[in-house]
PDB file of C-alpha atoms and ligand atoms in Angstrom:
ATOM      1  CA  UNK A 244     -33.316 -36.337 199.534  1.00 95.00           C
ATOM      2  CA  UNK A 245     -35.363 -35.114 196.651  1.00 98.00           C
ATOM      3  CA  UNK A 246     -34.352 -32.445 194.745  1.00 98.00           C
ATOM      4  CA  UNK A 247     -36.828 -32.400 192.111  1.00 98.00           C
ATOM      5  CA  UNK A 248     -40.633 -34.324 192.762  1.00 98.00           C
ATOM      6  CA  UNK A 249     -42.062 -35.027 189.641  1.00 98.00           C
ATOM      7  CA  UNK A 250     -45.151 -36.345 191.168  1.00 98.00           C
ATOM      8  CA  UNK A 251     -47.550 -34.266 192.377  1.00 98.00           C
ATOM      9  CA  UNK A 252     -51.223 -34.053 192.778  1.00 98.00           C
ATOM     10  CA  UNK A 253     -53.538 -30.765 193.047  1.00 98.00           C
ATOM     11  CA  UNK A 254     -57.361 -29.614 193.603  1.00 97.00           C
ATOM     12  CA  UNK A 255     -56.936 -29.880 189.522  1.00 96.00           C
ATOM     13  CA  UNK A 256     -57.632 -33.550 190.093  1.00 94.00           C
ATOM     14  CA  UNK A 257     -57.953 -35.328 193.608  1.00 89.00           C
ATOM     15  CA  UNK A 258     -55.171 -33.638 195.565  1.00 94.00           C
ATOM     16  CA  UNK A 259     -55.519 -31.399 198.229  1.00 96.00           C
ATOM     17  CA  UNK A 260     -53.371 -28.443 197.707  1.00 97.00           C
ATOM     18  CA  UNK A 261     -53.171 -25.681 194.639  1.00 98.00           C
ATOM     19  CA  UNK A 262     -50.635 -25.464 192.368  1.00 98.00           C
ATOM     20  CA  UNK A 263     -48.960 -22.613 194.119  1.00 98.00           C
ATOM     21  CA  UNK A 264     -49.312 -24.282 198.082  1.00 98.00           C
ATOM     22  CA  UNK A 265     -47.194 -27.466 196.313  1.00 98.00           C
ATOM     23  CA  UNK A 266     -44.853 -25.053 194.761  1.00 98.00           C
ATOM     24  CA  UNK A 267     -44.181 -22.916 198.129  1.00 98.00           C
ATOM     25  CA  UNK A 268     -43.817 -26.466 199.787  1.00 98.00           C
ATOM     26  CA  UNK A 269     -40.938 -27.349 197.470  1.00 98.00           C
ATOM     27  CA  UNK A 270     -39.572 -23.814 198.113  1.00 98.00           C
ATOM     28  CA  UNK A 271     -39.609 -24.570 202.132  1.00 98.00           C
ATOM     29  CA  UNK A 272     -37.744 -27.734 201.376  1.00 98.00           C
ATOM     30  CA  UNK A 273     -35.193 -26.220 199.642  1.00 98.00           C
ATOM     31  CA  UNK A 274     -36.086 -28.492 196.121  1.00 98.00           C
ATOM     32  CA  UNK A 275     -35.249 -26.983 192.864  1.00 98.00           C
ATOM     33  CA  UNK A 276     -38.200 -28.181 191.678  1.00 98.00           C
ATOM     34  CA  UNK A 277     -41.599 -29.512 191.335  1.00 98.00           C
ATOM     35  CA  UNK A 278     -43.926 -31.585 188.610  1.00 98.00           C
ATOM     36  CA  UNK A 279     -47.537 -30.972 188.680  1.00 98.00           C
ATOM     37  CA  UNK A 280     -49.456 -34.057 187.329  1.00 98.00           C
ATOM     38  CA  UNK A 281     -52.571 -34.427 187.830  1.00 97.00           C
ATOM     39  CA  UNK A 282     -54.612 -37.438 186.820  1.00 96.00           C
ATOM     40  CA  UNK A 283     -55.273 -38.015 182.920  1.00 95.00           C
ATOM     41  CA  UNK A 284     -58.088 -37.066 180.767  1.00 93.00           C
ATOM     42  CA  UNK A 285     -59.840 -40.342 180.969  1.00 90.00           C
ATOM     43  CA  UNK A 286     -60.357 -40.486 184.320  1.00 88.00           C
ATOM     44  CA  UNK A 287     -63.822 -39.635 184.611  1.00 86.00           C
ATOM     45  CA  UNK A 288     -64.960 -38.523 188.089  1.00 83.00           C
ATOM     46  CA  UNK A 289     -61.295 -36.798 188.906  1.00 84.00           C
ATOM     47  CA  UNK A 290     -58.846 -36.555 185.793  1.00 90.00           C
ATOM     48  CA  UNK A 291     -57.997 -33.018 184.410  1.00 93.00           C
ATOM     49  CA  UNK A 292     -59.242 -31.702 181.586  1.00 94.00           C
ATOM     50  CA  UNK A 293     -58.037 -30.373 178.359  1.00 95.00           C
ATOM     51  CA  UNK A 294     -60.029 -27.133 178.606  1.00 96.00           C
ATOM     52  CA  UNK A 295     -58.022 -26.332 181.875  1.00 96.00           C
ATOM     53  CA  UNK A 296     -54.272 -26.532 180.431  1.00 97.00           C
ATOM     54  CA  UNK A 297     -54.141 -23.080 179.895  1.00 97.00           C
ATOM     55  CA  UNK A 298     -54.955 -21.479 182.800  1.00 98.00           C
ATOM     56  CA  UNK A 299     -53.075 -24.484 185.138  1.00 98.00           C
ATOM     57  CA  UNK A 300     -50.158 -23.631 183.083  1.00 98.00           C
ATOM     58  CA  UNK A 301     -50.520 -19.857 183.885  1.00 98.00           C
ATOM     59  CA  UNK A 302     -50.168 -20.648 187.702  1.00 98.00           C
ATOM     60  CA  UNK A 303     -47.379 -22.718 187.138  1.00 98.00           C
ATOM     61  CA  UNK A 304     -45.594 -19.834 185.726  1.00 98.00           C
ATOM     62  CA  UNK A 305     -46.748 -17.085 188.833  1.00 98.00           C
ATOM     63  CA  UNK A 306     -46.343 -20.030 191.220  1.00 98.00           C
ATOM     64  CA  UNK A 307     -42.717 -20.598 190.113  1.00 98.00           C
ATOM     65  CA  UNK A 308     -41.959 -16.937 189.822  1.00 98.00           C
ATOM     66  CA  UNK A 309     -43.301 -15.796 193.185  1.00 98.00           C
ATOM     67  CA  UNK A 310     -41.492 -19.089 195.186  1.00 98.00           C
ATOM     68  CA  UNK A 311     -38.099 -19.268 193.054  1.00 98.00           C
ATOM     69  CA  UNK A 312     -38.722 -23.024 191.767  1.00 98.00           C
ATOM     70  CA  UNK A 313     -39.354 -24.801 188.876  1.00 98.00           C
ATOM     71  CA  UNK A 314     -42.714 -25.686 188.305  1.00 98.00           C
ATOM     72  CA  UNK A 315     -43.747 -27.902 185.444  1.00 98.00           C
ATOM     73  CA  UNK A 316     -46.943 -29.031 184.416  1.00 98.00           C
ATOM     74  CA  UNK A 317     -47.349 -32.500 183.470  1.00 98.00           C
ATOM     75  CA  UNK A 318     -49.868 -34.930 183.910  1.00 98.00           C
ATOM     76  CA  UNK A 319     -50.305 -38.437 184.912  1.00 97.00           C
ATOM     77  CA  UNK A 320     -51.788 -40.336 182.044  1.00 97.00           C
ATOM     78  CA  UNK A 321     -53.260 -43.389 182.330  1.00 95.00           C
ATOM     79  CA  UNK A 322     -52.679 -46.755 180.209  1.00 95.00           C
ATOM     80  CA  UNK A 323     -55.850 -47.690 178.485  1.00 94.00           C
ATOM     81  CA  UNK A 324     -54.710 -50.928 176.738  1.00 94.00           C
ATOM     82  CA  UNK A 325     -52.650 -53.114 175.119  1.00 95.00           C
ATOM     83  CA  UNK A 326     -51.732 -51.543 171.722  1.00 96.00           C
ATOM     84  CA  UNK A 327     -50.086 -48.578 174.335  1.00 96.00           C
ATOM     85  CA  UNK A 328     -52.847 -45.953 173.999  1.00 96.00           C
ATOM     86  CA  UNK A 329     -52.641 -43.192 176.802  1.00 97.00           C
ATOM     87  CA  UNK A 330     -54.671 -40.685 177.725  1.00 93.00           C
ATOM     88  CA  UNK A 331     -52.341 -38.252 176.088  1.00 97.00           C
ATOM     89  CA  UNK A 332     -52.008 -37.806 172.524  1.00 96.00           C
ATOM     90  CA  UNK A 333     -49.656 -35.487 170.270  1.00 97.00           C
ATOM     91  CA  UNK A 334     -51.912 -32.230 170.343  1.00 96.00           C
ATOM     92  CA  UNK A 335     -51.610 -32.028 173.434  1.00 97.00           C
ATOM     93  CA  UNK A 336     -47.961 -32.093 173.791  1.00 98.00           C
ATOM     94  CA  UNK A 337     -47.655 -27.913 173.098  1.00 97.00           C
ATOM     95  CA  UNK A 338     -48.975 -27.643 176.493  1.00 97.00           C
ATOM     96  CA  UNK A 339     -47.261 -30.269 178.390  1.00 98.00           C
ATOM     97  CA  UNK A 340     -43.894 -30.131 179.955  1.00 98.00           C
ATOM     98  CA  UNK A 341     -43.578 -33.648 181.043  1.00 98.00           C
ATOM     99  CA  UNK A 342     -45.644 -37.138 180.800  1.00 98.00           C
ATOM    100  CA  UNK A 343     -45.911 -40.076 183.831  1.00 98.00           C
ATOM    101  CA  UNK A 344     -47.959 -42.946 182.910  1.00 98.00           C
ATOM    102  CA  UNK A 345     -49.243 -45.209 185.464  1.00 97.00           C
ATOM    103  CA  UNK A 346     -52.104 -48.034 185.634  1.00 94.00           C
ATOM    104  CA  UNK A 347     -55.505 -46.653 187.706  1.00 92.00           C
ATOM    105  CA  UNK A 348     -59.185 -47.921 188.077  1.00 87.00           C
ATOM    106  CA  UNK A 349     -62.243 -46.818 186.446  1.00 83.00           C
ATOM    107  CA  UNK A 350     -60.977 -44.867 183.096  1.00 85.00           C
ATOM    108  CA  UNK A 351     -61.887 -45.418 179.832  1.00 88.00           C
ATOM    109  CA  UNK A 352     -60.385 -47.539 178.234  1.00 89.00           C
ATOM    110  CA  UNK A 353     -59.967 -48.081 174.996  1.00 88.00           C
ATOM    111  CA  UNK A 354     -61.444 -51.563 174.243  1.00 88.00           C
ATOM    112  CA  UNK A 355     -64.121 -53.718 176.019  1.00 89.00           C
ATOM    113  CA  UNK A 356     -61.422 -56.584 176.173  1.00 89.00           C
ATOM    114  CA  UNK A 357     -58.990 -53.824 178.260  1.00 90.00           C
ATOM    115  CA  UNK A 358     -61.889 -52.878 180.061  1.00 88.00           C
ATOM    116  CA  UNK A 359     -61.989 -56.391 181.396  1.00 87.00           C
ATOM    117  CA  UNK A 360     -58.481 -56.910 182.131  1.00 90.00           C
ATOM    118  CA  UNK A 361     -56.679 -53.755 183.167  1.00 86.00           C
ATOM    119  CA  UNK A 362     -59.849 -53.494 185.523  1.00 86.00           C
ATOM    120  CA  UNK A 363     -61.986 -56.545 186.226  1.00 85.00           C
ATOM    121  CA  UNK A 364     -58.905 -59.269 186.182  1.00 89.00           C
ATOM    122  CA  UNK A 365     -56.392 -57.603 188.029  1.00 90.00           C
ATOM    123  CA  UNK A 366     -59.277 -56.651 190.631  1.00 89.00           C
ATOM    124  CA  UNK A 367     -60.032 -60.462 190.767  1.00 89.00           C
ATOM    125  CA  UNK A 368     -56.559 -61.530 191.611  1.00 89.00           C
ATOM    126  CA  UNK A 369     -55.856 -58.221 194.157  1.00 88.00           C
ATOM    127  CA  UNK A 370     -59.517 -59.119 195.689  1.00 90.00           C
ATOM    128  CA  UNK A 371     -59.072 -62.978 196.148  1.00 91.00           C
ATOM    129  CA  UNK A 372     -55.141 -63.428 196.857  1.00 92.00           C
ATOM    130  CA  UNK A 373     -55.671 -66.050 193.652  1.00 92.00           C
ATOM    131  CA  UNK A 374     -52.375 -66.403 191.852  1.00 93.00           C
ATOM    132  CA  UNK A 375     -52.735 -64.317 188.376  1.00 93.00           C
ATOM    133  CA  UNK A 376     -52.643 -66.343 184.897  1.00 95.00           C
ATOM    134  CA  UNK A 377     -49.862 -65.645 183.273  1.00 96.00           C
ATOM    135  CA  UNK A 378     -51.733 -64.556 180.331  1.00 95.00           C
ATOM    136  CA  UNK A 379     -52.671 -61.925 182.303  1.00 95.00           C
ATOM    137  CA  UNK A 380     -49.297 -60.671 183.513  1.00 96.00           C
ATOM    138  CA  UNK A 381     -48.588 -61.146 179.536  1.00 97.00           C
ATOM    139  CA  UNK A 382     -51.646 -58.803 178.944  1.00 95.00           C
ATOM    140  CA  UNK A 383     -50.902 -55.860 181.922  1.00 96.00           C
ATOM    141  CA  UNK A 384     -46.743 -56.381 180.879  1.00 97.00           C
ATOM    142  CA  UNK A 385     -47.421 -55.031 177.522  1.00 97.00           C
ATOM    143  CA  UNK A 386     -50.096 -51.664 178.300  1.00 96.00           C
ATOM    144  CA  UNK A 387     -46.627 -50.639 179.629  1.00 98.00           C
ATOM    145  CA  UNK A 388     -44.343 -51.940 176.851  1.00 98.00           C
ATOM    146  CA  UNK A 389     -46.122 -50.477 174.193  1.00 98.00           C
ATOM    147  CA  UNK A 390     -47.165 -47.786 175.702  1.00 98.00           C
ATOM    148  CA  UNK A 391     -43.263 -46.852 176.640  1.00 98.00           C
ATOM    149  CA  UNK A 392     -42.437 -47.819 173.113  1.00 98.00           C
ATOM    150  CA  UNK A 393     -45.491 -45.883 171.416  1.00 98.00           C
ATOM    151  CA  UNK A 394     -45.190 -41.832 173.813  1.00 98.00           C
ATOM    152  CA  UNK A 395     -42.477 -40.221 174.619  1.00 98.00           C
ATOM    153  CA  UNK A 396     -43.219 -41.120 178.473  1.00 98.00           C
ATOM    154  CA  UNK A 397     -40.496 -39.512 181.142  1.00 98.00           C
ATOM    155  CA  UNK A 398     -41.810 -41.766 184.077  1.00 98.00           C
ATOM    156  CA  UNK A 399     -43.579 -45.277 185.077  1.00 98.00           C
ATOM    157  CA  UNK A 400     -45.287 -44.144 188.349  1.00 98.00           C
ATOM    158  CA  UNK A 401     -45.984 -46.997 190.642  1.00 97.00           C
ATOM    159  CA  UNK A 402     -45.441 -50.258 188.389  1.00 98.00           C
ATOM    160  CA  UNK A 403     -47.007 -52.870 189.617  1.00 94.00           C
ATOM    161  CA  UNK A 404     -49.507 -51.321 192.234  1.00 94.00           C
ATOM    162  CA  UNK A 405     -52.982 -52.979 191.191  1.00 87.00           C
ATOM    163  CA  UNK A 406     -51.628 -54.483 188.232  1.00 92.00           C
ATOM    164  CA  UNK A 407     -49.801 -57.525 187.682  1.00 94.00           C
ATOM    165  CA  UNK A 408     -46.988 -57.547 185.343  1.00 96.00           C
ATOM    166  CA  UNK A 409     -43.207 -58.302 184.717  1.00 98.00           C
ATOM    167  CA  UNK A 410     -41.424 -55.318 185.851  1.00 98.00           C
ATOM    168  CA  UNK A 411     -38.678 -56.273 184.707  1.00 98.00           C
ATOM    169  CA  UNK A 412     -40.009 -56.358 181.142  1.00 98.00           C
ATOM    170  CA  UNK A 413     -41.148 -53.201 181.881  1.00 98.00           C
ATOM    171  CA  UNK A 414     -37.740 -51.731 183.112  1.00 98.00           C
ATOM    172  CA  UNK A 415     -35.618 -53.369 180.145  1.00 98.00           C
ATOM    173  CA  UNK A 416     -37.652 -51.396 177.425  1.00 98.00           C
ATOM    174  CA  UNK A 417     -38.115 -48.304 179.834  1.00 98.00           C
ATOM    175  CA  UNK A 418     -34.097 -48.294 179.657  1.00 98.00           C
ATOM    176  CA  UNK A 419     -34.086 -48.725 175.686  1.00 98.00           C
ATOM    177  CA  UNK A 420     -36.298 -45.874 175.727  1.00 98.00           C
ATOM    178  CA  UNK A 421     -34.594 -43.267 178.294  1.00 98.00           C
ATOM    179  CA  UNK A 422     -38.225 -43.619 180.197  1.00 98.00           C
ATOM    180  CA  UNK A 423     -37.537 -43.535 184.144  1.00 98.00           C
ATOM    181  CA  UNK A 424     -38.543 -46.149 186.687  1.00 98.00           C
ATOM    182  CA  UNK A 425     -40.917 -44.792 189.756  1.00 98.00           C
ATOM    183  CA  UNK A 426     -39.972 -45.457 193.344  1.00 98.00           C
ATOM    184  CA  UNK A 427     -43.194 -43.911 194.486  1.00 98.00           C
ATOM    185  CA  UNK A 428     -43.519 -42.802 198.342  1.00 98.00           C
ATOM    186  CA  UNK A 429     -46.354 -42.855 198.507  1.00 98.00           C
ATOM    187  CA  UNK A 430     -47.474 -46.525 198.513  1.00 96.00           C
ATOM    188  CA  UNK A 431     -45.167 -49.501 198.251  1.00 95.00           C
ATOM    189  CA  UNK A 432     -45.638 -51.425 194.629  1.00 95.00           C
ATOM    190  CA  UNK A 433     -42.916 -53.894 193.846  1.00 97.00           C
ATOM    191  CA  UNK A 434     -41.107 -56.485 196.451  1.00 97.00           C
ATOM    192  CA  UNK A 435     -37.400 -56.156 197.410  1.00 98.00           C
ATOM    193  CA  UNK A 436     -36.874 -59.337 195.146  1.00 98.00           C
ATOM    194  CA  UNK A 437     -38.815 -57.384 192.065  1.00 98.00           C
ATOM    195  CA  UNK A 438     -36.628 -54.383 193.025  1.00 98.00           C
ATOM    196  CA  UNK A 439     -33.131 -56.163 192.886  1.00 98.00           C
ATOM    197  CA  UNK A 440     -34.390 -57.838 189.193  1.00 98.00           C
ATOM    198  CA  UNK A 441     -34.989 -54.021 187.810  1.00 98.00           C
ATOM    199  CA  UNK A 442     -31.846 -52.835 188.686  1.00 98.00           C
ATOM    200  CA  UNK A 443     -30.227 -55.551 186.803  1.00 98.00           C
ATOM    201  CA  UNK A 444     -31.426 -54.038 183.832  1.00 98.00           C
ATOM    202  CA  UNK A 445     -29.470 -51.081 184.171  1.00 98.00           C
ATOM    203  CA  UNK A 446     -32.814 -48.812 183.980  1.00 98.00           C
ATOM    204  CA  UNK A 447     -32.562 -45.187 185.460  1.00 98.00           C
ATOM    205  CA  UNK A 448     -34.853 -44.284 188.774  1.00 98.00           C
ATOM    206  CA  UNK A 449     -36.645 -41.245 190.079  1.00 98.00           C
ATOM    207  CA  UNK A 450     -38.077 -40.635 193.609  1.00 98.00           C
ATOM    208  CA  UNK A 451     -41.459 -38.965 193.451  1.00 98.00           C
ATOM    209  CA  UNK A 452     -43.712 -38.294 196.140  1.00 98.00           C
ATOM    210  CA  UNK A 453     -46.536 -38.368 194.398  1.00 98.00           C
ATOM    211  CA  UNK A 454     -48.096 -36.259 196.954  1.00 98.00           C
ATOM    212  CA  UNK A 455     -52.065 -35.465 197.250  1.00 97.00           C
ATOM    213  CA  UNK A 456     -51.406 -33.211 200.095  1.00 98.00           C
ATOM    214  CA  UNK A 457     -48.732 -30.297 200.502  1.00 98.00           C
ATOM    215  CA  UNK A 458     -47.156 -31.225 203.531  1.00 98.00           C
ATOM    216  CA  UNK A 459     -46.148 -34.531 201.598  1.00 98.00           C
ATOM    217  CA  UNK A 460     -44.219 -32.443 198.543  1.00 98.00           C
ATOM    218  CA  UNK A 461     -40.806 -33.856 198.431  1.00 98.00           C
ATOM    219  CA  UNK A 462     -41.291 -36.808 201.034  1.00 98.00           C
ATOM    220  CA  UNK A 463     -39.145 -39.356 200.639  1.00 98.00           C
ATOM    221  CA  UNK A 464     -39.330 -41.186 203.693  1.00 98.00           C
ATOM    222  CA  UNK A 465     -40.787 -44.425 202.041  1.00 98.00           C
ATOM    223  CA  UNK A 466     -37.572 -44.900 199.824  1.00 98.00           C
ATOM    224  CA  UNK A 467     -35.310 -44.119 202.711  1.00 98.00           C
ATOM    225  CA  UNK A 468     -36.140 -47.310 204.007  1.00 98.00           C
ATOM    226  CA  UNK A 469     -36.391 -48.864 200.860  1.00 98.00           C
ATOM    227  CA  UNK A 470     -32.566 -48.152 200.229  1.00 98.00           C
ATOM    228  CA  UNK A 471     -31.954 -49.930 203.507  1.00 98.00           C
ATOM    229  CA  UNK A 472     -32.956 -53.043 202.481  1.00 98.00           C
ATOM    230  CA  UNK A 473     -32.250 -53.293 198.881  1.00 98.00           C
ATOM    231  CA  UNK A 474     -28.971 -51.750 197.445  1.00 97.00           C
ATOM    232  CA  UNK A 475     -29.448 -49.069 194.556  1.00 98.00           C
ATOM    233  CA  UNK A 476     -26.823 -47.610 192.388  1.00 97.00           C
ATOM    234  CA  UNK A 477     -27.788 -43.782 193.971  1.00 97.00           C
ATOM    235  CA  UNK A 478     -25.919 -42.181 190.573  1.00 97.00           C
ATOM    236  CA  UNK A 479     -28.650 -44.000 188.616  1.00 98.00           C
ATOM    237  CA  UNK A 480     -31.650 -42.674 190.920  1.00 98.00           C
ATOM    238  CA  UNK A 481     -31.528 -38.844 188.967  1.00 98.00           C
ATOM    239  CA  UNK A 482     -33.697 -36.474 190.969  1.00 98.00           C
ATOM    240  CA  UNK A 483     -32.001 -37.060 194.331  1.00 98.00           C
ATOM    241  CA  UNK A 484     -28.974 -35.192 195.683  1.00 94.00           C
ATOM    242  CA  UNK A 485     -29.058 -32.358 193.853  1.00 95.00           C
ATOM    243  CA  UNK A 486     -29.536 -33.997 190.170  1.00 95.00           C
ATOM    244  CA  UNK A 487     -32.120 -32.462 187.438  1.00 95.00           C
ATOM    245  CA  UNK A 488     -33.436 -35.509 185.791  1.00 97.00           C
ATOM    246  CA  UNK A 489     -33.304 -35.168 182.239  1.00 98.00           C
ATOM    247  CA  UNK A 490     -36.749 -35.294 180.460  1.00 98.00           C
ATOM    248  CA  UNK A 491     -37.675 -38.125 177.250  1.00 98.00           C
ATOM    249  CA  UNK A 492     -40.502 -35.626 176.388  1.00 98.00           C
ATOM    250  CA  UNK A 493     -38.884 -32.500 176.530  1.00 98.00           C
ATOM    251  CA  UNK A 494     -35.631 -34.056 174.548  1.00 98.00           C
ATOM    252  CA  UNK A 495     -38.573 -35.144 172.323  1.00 98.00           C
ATOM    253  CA  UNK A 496     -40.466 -31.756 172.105  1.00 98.00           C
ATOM    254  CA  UNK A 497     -36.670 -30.405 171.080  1.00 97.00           C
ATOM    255  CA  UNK A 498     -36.320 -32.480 168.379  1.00 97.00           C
ATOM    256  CA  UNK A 499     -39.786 -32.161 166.624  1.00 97.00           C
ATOM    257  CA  UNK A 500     -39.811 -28.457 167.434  1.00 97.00           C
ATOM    258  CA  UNK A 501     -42.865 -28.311 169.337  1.00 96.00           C
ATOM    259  CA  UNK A 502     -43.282 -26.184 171.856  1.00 83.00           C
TER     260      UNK A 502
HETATM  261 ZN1   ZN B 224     -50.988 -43.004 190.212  1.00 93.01          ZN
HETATM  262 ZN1   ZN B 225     -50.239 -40.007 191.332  1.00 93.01          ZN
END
């Protein structure tokens, strides 16, 4: 069903596989293409680092030369608060070709007060079933607002895993914003009932695997079933069936002539 995963992991941060083993993968698959995001700078113990841009990009290009697909390299950034601060910031843009931003544990963040409620909060409410204040689903609701509003972000991965927040909120400014919803494979993050509120908001979807191993490259198996349950406009979903999604950050890159 995919044709083009922009969610992948490598040995660059926690997955399993090299660049070029997700890239032949894709080939096998028959997609046109693959992302290659690894986890952001501020992840201490796993994210990539700036240093290492250069010479990931260089196996994107062999890796997409010697297996005939696309191969961008991205990176999965992590929200680090509430004024919208990513892990990503403009100098590094020149090396990117595309930007997910997610919510994950143990980053830095940027200020004490996000430290103890992107982390310690929503870990209190995921650990003890308690139902979350809603000043805290105010709180996680904008990271992602602002941080949609504030970087030219292609995708959300995974709203909602770990984190609670409005999604749709999230998906009404993702819209305004030509940033893409996830439905990740990997792990299940909203409810049917959340799913059926985002599409109301007429936001655009991508399927990513976001795989950590090779064989998963492309899976899709997880949204399969999804679409069984819940009804999704499929011309609105634009990496499936053969559709390229178009990029926010590369649109943006265009127009600021970086790059
Ligand atoms: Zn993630
Ligand atoms: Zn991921």
């Amino acid at each position: 069903m995919i044709n083009f995963d922009l969610h992948t992991h490598t040995v660059w941060s926690h997955g399993k596989g090299t660049i070029e083993e997700n890239a032949a993968e894709a080939a096998k698959k028959g997609l046109k293409g693959i992302a290659i995001t690894d986890h952001g700078f501020s992840h201490p113990a796993f994210g990539m680092r700036r240093r290492h841009l250069d010479e990931m990009k260089r196996e994107c290009v062999l890796a997409s030369e010697k297996h005939g697909v696309d191969v961008l390299l991205g990176i999965e950034s992590n929200l680090r608060g509430e004024d919208g601060t990513i892990d990503v910031k403009p100098k590094d843009y020149e090396k990117l070709d595309v930007i997910l931003a997610g919510v994950h544990r143990f980053i830095y963040y940027k200020y004490f007060r996000d430290f103890t409620r992107l982390l310690g909060q929503n870990i209190f409410y995921n650990v003890t079933g308690l139902k979350p204040t809603k000043k805290l689903i105010a709180y996680n609701t904008k990271c992602y607002v602002n941080a949609i509003k504030h970087n030219p972000i292609d995708v959300i991965t995974h709203v909602g895993f770990l984190c609670f927040c409005d999604p749709v909120e999230v998906a009404k400014v993702a819209a305004d914003y030509g940033t893409y919803i996830e439905i990740n494979t990997k792990k299940t993050h909203l409810t049917d009932e959340q799913w059926e509120k985002v599409i109301e908001t007429g936001v655009d979807f991508v399927v990513d695997s976001d795989a950590h191993s090779v064989e998963r490259v492309g899976d899709s198996a997880l949204a399969e079933e999804l679409f069984k349950r819940v009804k999704f406009p499929m011309d609105r979903i634009k990496n499936i069936n053969g559709q390229v999604p178009e990029l926010r950050f590369a649109a943006y890159k265009k127009e600021h002539g970086i790059g």
